[in-house]
XYZ file of C-alpha atoms in Angstrom:
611
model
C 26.030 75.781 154.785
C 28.236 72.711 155.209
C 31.898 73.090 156.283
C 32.993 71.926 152.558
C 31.141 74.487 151.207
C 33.321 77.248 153.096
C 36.566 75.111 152.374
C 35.886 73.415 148.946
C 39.846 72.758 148.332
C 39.951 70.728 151.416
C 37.736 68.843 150.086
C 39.157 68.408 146.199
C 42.469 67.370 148.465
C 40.316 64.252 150.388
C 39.073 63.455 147.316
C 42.020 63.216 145.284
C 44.019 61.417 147.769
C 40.833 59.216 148.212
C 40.815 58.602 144.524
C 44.731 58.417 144.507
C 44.706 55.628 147.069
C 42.397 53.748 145.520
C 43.484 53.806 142.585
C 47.023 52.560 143.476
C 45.566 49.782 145.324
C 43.362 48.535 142.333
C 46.965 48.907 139.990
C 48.966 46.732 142.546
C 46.024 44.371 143.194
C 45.367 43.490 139.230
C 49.257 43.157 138.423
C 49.167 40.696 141.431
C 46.178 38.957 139.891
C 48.020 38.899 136.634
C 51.274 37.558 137.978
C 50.726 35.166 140.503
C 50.226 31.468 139.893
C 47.157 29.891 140.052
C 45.808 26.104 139.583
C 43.058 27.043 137.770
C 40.296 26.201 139.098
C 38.266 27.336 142.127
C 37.462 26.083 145.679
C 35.375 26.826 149.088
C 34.883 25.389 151.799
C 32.671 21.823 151.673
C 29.283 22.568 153.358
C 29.832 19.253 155.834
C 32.583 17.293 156.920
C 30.572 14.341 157.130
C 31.020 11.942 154.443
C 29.280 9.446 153.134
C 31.550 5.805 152.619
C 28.635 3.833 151.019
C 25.735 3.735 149.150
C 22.329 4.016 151.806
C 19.002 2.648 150.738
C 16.390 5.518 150.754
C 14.002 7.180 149.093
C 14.417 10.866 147.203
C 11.537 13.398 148.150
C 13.296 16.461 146.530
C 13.204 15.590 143.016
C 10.089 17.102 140.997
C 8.802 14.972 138.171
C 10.806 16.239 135.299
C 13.728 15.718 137.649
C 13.025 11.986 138.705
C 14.963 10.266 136.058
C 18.077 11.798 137.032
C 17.994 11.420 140.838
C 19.162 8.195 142.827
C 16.745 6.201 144.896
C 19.817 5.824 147.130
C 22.388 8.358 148.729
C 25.597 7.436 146.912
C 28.905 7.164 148.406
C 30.708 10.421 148.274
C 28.351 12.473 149.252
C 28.122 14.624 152.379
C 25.408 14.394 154.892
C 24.090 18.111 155.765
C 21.292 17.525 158.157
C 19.310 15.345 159.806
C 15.390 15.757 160.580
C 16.506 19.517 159.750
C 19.693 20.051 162.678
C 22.741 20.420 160.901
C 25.756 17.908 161.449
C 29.140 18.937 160.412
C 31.151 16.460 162.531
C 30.674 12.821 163.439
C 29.802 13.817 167.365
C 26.900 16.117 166.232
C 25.865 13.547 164.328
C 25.414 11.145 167.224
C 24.132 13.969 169.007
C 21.230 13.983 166.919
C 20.395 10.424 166.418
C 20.766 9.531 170.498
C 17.265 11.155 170.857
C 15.695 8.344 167.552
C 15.321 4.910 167.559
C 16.492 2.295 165.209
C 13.697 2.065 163.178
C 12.636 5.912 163.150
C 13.016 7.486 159.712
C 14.915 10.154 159.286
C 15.289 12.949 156.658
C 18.860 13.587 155.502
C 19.574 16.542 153.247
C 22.602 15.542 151.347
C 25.270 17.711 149.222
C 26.141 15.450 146.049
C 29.747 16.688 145.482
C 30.092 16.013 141.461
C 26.230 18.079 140.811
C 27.342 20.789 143.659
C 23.788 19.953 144.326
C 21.393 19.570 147.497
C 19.031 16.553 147.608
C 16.467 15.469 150.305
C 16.381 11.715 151.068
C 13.872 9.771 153.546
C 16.093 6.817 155.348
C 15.982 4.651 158.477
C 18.223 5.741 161.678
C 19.854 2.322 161.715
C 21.369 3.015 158.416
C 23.645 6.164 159.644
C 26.032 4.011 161.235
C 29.388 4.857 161.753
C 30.429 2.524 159.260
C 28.921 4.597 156.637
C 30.774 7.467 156.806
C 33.795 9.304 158.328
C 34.481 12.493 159.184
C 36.761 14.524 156.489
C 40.145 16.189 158.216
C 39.739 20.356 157.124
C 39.383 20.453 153.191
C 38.684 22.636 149.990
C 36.055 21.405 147.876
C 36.659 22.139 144.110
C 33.258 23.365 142.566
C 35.278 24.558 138.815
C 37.927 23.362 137.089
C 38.821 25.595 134.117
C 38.759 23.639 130.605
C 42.406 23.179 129.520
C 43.876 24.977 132.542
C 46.477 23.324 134.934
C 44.394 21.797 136.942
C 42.007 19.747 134.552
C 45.415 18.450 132.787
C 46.447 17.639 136.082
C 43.118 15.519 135.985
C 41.216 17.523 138.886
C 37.372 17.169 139.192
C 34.645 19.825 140.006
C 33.774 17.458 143.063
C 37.109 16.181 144.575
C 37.979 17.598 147.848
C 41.689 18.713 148.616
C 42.893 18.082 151.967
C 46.968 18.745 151.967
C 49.012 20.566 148.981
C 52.722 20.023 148.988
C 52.661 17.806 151.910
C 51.045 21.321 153.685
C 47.573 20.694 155.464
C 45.114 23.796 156.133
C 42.669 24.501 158.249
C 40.561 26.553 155.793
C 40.348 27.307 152.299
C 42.426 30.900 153.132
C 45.189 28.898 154.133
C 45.062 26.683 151.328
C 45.045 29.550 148.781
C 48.061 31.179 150.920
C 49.954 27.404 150.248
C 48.952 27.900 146.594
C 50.515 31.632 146.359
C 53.370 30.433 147.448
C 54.277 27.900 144.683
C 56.133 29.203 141.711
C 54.599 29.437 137.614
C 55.837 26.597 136.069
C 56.395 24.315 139.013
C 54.698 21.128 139.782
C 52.482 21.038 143.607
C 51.226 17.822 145.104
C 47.656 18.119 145.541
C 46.060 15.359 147.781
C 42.492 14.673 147.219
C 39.814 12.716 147.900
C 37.675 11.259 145.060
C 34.485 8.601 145.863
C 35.999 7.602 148.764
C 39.384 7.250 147.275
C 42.565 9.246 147.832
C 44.500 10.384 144.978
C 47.619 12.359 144.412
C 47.454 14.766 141.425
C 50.734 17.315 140.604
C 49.206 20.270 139.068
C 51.603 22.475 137.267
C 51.028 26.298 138.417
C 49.909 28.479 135.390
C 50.302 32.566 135.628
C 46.647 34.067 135.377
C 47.134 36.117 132.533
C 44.784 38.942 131.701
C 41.110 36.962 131.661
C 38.902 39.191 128.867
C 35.931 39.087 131.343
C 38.317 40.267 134.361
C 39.344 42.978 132.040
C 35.447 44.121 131.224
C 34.898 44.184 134.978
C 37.954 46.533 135.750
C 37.254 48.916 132.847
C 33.680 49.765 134.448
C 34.878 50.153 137.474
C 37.360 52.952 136.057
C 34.758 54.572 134.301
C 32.680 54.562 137.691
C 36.032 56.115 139.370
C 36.551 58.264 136.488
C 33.053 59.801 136.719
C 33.245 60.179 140.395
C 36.703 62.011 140.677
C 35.347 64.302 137.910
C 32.123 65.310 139.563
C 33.477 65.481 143.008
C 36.376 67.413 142.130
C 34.983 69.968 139.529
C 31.937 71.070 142.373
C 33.594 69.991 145.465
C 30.773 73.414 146.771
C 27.812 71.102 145.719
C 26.588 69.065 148.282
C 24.911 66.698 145.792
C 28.137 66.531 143.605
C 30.475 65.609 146.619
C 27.925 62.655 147.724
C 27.654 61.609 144.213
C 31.320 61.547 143.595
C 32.072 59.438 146.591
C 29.246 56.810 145.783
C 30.533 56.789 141.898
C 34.214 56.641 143.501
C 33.423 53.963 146.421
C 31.318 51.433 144.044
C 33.987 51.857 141.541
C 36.748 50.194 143.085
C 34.430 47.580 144.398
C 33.562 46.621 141.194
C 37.347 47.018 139.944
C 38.779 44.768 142.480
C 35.973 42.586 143.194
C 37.313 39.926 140.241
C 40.751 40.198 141.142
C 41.229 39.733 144.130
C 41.931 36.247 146.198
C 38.950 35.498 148.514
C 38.742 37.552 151.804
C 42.015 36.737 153.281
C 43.590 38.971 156.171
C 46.806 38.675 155.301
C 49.236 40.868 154.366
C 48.684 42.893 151.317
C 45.458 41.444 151.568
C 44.376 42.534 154.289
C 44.543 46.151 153.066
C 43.105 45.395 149.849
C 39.985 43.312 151.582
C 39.425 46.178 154.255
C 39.456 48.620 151.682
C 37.238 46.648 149.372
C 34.475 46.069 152.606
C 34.544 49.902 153.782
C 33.976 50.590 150.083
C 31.348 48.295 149.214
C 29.342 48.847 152.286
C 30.002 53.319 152.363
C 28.863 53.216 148.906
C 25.028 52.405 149.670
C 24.338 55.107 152.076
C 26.130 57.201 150.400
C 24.234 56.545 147.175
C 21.019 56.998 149.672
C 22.379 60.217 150.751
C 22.590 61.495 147.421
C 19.824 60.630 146.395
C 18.079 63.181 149.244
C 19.974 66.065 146.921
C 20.251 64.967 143.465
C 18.715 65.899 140.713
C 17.423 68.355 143.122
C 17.151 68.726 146.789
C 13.904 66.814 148.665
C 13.571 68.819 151.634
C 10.737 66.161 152.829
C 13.292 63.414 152.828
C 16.320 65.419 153.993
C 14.803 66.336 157.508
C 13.857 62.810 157.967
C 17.397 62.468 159.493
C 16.699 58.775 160.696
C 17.069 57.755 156.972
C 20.678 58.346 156.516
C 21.833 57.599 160.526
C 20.217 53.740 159.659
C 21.904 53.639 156.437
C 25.207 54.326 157.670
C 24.557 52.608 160.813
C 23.770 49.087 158.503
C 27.276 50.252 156.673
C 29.542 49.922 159.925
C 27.564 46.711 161.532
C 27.718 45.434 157.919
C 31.508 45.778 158.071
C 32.355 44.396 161.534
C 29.789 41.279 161.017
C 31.567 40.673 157.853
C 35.608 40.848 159.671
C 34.287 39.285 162.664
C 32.127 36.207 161.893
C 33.487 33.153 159.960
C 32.731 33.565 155.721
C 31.690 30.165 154.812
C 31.177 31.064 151.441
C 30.815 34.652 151.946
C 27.724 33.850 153.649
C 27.855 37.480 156.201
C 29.126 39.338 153.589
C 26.070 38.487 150.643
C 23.582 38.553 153.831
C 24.626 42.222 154.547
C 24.723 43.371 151.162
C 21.031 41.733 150.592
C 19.884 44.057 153.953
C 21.584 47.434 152.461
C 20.250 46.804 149.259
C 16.392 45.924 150.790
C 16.983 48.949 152.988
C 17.562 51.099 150.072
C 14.568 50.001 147.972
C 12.341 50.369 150.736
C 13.360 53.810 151.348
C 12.850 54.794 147.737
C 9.821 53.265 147.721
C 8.023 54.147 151.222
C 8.966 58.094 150.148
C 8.566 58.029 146.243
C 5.855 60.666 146.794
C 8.389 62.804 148.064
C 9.825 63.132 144.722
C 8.187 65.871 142.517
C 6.837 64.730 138.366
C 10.260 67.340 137.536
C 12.720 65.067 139.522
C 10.982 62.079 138.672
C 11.600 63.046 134.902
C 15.164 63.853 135.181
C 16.057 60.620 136.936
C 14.073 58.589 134.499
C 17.399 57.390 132.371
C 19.265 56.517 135.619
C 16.750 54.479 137.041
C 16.506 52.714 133.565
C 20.226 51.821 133.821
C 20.218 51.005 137.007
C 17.338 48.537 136.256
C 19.046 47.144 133.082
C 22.455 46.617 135.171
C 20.657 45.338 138.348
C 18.985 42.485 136.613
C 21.194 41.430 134.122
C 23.666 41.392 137.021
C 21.194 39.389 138.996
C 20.629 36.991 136.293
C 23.843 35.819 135.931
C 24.589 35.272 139.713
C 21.492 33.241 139.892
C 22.411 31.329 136.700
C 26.023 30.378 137.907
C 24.158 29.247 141.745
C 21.401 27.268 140.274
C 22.495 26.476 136.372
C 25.760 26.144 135.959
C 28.548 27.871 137.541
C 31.030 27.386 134.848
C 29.306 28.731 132.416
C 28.089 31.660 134.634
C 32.029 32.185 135.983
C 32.923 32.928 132.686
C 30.096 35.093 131.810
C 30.024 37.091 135.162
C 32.692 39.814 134.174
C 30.011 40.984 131.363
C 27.779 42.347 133.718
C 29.833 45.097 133.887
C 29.143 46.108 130.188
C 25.304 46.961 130.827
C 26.324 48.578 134.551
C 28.564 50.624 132.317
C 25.179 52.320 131.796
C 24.658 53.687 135.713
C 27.875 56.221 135.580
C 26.828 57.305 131.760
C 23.633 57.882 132.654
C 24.095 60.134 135.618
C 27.201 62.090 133.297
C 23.961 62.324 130.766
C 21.060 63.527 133.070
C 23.761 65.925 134.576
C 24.421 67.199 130.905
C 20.790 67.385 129.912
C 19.577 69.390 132.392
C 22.716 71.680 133.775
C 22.771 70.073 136.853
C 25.739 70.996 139.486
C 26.209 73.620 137.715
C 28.007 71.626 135.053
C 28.207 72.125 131.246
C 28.442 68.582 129.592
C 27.673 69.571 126.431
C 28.898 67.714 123.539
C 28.181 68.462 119.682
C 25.831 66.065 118.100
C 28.276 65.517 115.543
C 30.708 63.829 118.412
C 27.691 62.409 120.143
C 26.518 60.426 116.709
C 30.031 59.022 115.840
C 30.820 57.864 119.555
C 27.463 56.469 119.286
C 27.488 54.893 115.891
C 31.531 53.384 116.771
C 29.668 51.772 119.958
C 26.903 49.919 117.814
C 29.287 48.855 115.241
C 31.861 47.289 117.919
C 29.414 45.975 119.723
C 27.857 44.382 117.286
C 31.055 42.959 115.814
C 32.062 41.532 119.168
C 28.382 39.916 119.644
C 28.732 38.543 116.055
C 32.379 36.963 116.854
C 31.311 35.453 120.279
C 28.295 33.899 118.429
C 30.350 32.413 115.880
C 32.614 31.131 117.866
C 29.869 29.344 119.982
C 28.120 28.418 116.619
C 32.223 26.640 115.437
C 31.889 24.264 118.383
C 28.022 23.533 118.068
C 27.537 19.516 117.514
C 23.674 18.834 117.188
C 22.752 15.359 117.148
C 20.828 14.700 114.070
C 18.134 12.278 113.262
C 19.030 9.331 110.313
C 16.567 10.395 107.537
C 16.590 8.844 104.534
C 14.682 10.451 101.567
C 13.323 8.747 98.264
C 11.466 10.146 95.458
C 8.223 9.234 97.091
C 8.652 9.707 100.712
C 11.232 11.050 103.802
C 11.724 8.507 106.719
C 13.667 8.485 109.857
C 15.443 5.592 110.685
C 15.674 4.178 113.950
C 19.466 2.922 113.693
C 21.754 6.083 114.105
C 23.321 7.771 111.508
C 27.285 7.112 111.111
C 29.692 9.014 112.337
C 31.225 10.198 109.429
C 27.504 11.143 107.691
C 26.677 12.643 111.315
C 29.652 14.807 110.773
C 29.126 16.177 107.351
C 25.905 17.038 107.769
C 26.670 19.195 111.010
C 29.398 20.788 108.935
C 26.962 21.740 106.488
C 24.247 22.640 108.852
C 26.866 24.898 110.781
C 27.520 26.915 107.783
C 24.138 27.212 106.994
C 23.120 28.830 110.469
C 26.784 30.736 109.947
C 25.582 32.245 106.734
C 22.108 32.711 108.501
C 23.887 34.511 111.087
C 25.598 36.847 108.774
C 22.741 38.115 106.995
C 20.666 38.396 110.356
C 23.594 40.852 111.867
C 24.208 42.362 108.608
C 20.172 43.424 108.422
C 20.042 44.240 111.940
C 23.536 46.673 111.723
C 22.242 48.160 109.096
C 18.837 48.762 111.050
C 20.840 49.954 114.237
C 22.965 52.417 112.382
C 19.978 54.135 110.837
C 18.160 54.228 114.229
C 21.088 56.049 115.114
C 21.573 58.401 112.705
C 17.467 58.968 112.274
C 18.004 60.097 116.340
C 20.670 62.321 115.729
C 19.282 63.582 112.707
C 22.222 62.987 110.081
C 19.747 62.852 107.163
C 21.543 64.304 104.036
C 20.318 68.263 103.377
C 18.740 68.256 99.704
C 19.436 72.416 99.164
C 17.739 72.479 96.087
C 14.291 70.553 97.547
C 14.785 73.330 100.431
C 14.792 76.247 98.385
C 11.952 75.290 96.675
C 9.950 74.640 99.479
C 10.763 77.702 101.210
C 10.034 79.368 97.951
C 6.853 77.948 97.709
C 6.180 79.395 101.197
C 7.042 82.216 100.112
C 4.818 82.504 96.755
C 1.440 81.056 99.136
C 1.546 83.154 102.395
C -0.106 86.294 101.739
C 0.562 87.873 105.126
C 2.947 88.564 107.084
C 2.351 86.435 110.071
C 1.544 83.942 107.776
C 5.176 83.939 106.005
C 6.731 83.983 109.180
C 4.749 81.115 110.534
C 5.038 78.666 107.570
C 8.890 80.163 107.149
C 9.988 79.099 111.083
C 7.723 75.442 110.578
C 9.257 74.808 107.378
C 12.911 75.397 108.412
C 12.297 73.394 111.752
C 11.468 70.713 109.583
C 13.831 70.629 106.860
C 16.810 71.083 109.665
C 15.752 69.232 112.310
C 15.749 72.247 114.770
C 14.146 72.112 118.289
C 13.626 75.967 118.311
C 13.463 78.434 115.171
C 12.756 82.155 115.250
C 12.081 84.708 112.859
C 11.785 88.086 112.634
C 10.708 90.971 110.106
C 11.811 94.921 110.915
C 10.112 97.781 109.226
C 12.330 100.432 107.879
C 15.060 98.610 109.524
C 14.360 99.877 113.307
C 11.310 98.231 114.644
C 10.090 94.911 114.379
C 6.634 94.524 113.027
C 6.233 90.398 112.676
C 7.545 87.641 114.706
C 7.014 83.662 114.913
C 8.818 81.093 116.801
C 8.497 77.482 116.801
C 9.701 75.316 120.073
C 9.824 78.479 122.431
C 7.759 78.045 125.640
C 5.360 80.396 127.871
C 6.033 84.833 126.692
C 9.642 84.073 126.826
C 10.077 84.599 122.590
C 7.782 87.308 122.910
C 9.757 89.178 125.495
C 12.884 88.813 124.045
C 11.248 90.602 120.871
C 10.138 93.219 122.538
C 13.044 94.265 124.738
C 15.958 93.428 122.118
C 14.043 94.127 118.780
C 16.355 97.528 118.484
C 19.505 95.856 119.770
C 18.789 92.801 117.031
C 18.916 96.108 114.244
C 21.235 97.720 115.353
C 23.680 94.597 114.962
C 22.030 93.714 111.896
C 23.199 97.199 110.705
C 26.616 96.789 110.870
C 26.677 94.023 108.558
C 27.146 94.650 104.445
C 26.470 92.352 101.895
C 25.456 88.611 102.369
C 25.140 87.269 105.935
């Protein structure tokens, strides 16, 4: 027995003032997202400071076939120069580091960051063409990789691309410091951003915009309330439970990561930021082992994996080098911090699936819709980071909030596995009437919401459409374009015919989802009259008695969609002489019969008249 088992109020009290201080630091971090100025757009730091002054004659060997057409045969000014022959080079003495041990004539291969793609290309070149004339090394900068459409900074006429090296007259010497300049300035007021362009310097004055309340932001922070919410609950209603106080924390922990993780400002440690980014680490990193630890107890306790006590002092063990590697080493672009996530989360997996034996068919069962969310909300997750790295990053920016919509799934689940099966000994339980019409108000929002986002895509959709010209004999395209004003009719038209399109597609499909629904939860309309007659035709066919009471319990399981049905028939109104049950396992009916059969009659006695 644990010590929290003997004292289970101490524990409710760390919990709640766990839950309390968490909770105050998400509230004070999102009304300081909301209210502070921002340029709209984002930054990190530029991967070299090496850059490139004018165009070098070489020859691309990182572009694949499909890609050929769109990559230079020459490394354009503006670029940044990466590596040489594979050894990095971030300043111009590496640089001539590197090329004192080549000759003249040697070829070189330079991997190159092309600043308007946010791209990395390979490029074979000659060692006499990195002179110093070619490039110059950049004084500390921020390199802009989005620029929100609309926002202050693209009316300011900022770039994805241009690299900011002093606001207000203020130089930095990281992108931190640069957002702390930024933080500073006031909504509404003008800042001087200096930048460099294709080897150009320009001055653009960006008026500072508040941030507002982003929708995506807003999706993000309601999961991780929900995860919070479910945590506190669990925690704090079994705080004697071993599994439910693990459980809680993880939910709890992973919460507020995911609450504050898209509002707050980088990983500066700073001020109120430093509280909120310390928090946010031990939070993050706590939450895997603890997940792991709770997983050696819940749905049920695996006494193979729980005296493996290795398992857990590794996992926290990653945890608290995770955190110190991440404080301690410099984050160019949160490189410790996504390297020490990637170990905990590889750690985990292999522990689940080295010692999935372990776990017995029962527990595998239970856990089966948990490990279903967590696979849904893992890869959709994972999809969208990987689109924003390697697609586009605006687009995936925007989108990355969503992800917490399907992870929504991971806190319901476990609330619906503990429900299902009593776990921690917790009643869940809610009617199917409450279940259907929370279920049925999701689909139909939703699917609304879905339907909006898609028209509103579908509004700004501009295909580019071939010139045909029809006659009564034949169709033929034209090789001169189609005017501009034709062009733009006929994408009007075609836009309302895929809008109309649309509408009947979600229309038939809402429909289809709603009677899924109500098909699961059985909300068929009762036909009383069709029911009497069948049970009266039951009762007109079955000649015996065991007979009646079987086709009597299979024809009201049917007609009432009931998992379990029992009937029973007393002689002289003491003893019972029949019984059938449909939906009972093992004796257990059987037993119940026999040792309450005078208890059921005597109750039954007391009633007069109808029942």
């Amino acid at each position: 027995m644990s010590y929290f088992d003997r004292k289970p109020n101490l524990f409710r009290v760390i919990l709640g003032t766990l839950a309390a201080y968490l909770l105050i630091i998400a509230g004070v971090t999102f009304y300081r997202f909301t209210s502070s100025p921002t340029d709209e757009n984002l930054f990190t730091t530029p991967p070299s400071n090496l850059y490139i002054t004018k165009d070098i004659p070489s020859e691309s060997v990182s572009a694949t076939s499909d890609q050929a057409d769109h990559v230079d045969d020459f490394i354009r000014a503006g670029d940044l120069l990466v590596s040489v022959t594979g050894e990095r080079v971030n300043t111009a003495s590496t640089l001539e580091d590197v090329l004192k041990g080549l000759d003249n004539d040697d070829p070189v291969l330079l991997e190159i960051h092309r600043l308007r793609e946010n791209r990395t290309h390979n490029y074979h070149a000659i060692t006499s063409d990195l002179a110093s004339d070619v490039m110059r090394e950049l004084p500390p900068s921020a390199y802009v990789i989005f620029v929100a459409e609309g926002g202050a900074s693209d009316r300011a006429g900022m770039q994805v691309g241009d690299l900011i090296y002093r606001i207000n007259g203020q130089t930095f010497s990281n992108v931190f410091e640069a957002d702390s300049i930024l933080r500073s300035g006031q909504i509404g007021k003008a800042l001087a951003y200096d930048v460099i362009r294709d080897n150009h310097s320009l001055t653009l004055h960006v008026t500072l915009a508040s941030f507002g309340f982003p929708f995506a932001s807003l999706v993000l922070v309601f999961s991780g309330l929900v995860f919070m919410g479910a945590g506190g609950f669990i925690g704090l209603r079994r705080p004697r439970i071993n599994a439910a106080r693990l459980l809680g924390l993880f939910l709890l922990t992973s919460g507020f990561f995911l609450t504050v993780l898209f509002i707050r400002r980088g990983f500066s440690l700073q001020g109120f930021w430093l509280i909120v980014n310390t928090t946010l680490l031990f939070s993050i990193f706590l939450s895997f082992p603890l997940w792991l630890h709770s997983y050696l107890f819940f749905p049920k306790d695996s006494p193979e994996l729980i005296k493996r006590r290795w398992i857990l002092r590794v996992g926290y063990g990653l945890a608290i080098l995770s955190i110190v590697a991440v404080m301690i080493l410099p984050p160019p672009d949160n490189l410790p911090f996504s390297v020490a996530a990637a170990v905990s989360i590889l750690y985990l997996v292999g522990i689940c699936v080295a010692f999935r034996k372990h776990r017995t068919a029962e527990q595998k069962a239970m856990m089966r819709p948990v490990r279903w969310a967590w696979l849904i909300g893992g890869v959709l997750a994972i999809l969208t980071i990987l689109y924003m790295v390697f697609v586009d990053l605006a687009a995936g920016y925007r989108i990355l909030g969503f992800t917490g919509i399907p992870l929504l799934l991971i806190p319901l689940a476990y609330m619906y596995v503990i429900g299902q099966h009593h776990l921690l000994d917790l009643d869940l339980r809610v009617r199917r009437s409450v279940q259907y019409n929370v279920a049925a108000s999701l689909w139909r929002i939703g699917a609304f919401a879905l339907f909006i986002w898609l028209l509103l895509l579908l509004s700004e959709w501009k295909p580019e459409l071939p010139n045909i010209r029809s006659t009564a004999t034949q169709v033929e395209v034209m090789d001169a374009p189609m005017s501009a004003e034709r062009q733009e009719v006929f994408q009007k038209v075609l836009v309302m015919v895929a809008a109309i399109g649309l509408t009947l597609v979600f229309w038939k499909v809402g429909r289809g989802g709603l009677g899924l629904i109500a098909r699961k939860f059985h909300r068929a309309k009762y036909d009383y009259r069709r029911a009497a007659n069948e049970l009266a035709e039951v009762m007109a066919t079955k000649l015996t008695m065991n007979s009646l009471a079987r086709g009597i319990v299979e024809k009201l399981a049917g007609l009432m969609q009931l998992k379990r049905v029992g009937v029973l028939f007393f002689r002289n109104q003491k003893a019972c002489c029949c019984q059938e049950a449909h939906g009972f396992d093992g004796t257990s009916w059987k037993e119940f019969c026999v040792t309450r059969d005078l208890n059921i009659a005597e109750a039954l006695m007391q009633f007069r008249g109808e029942i």
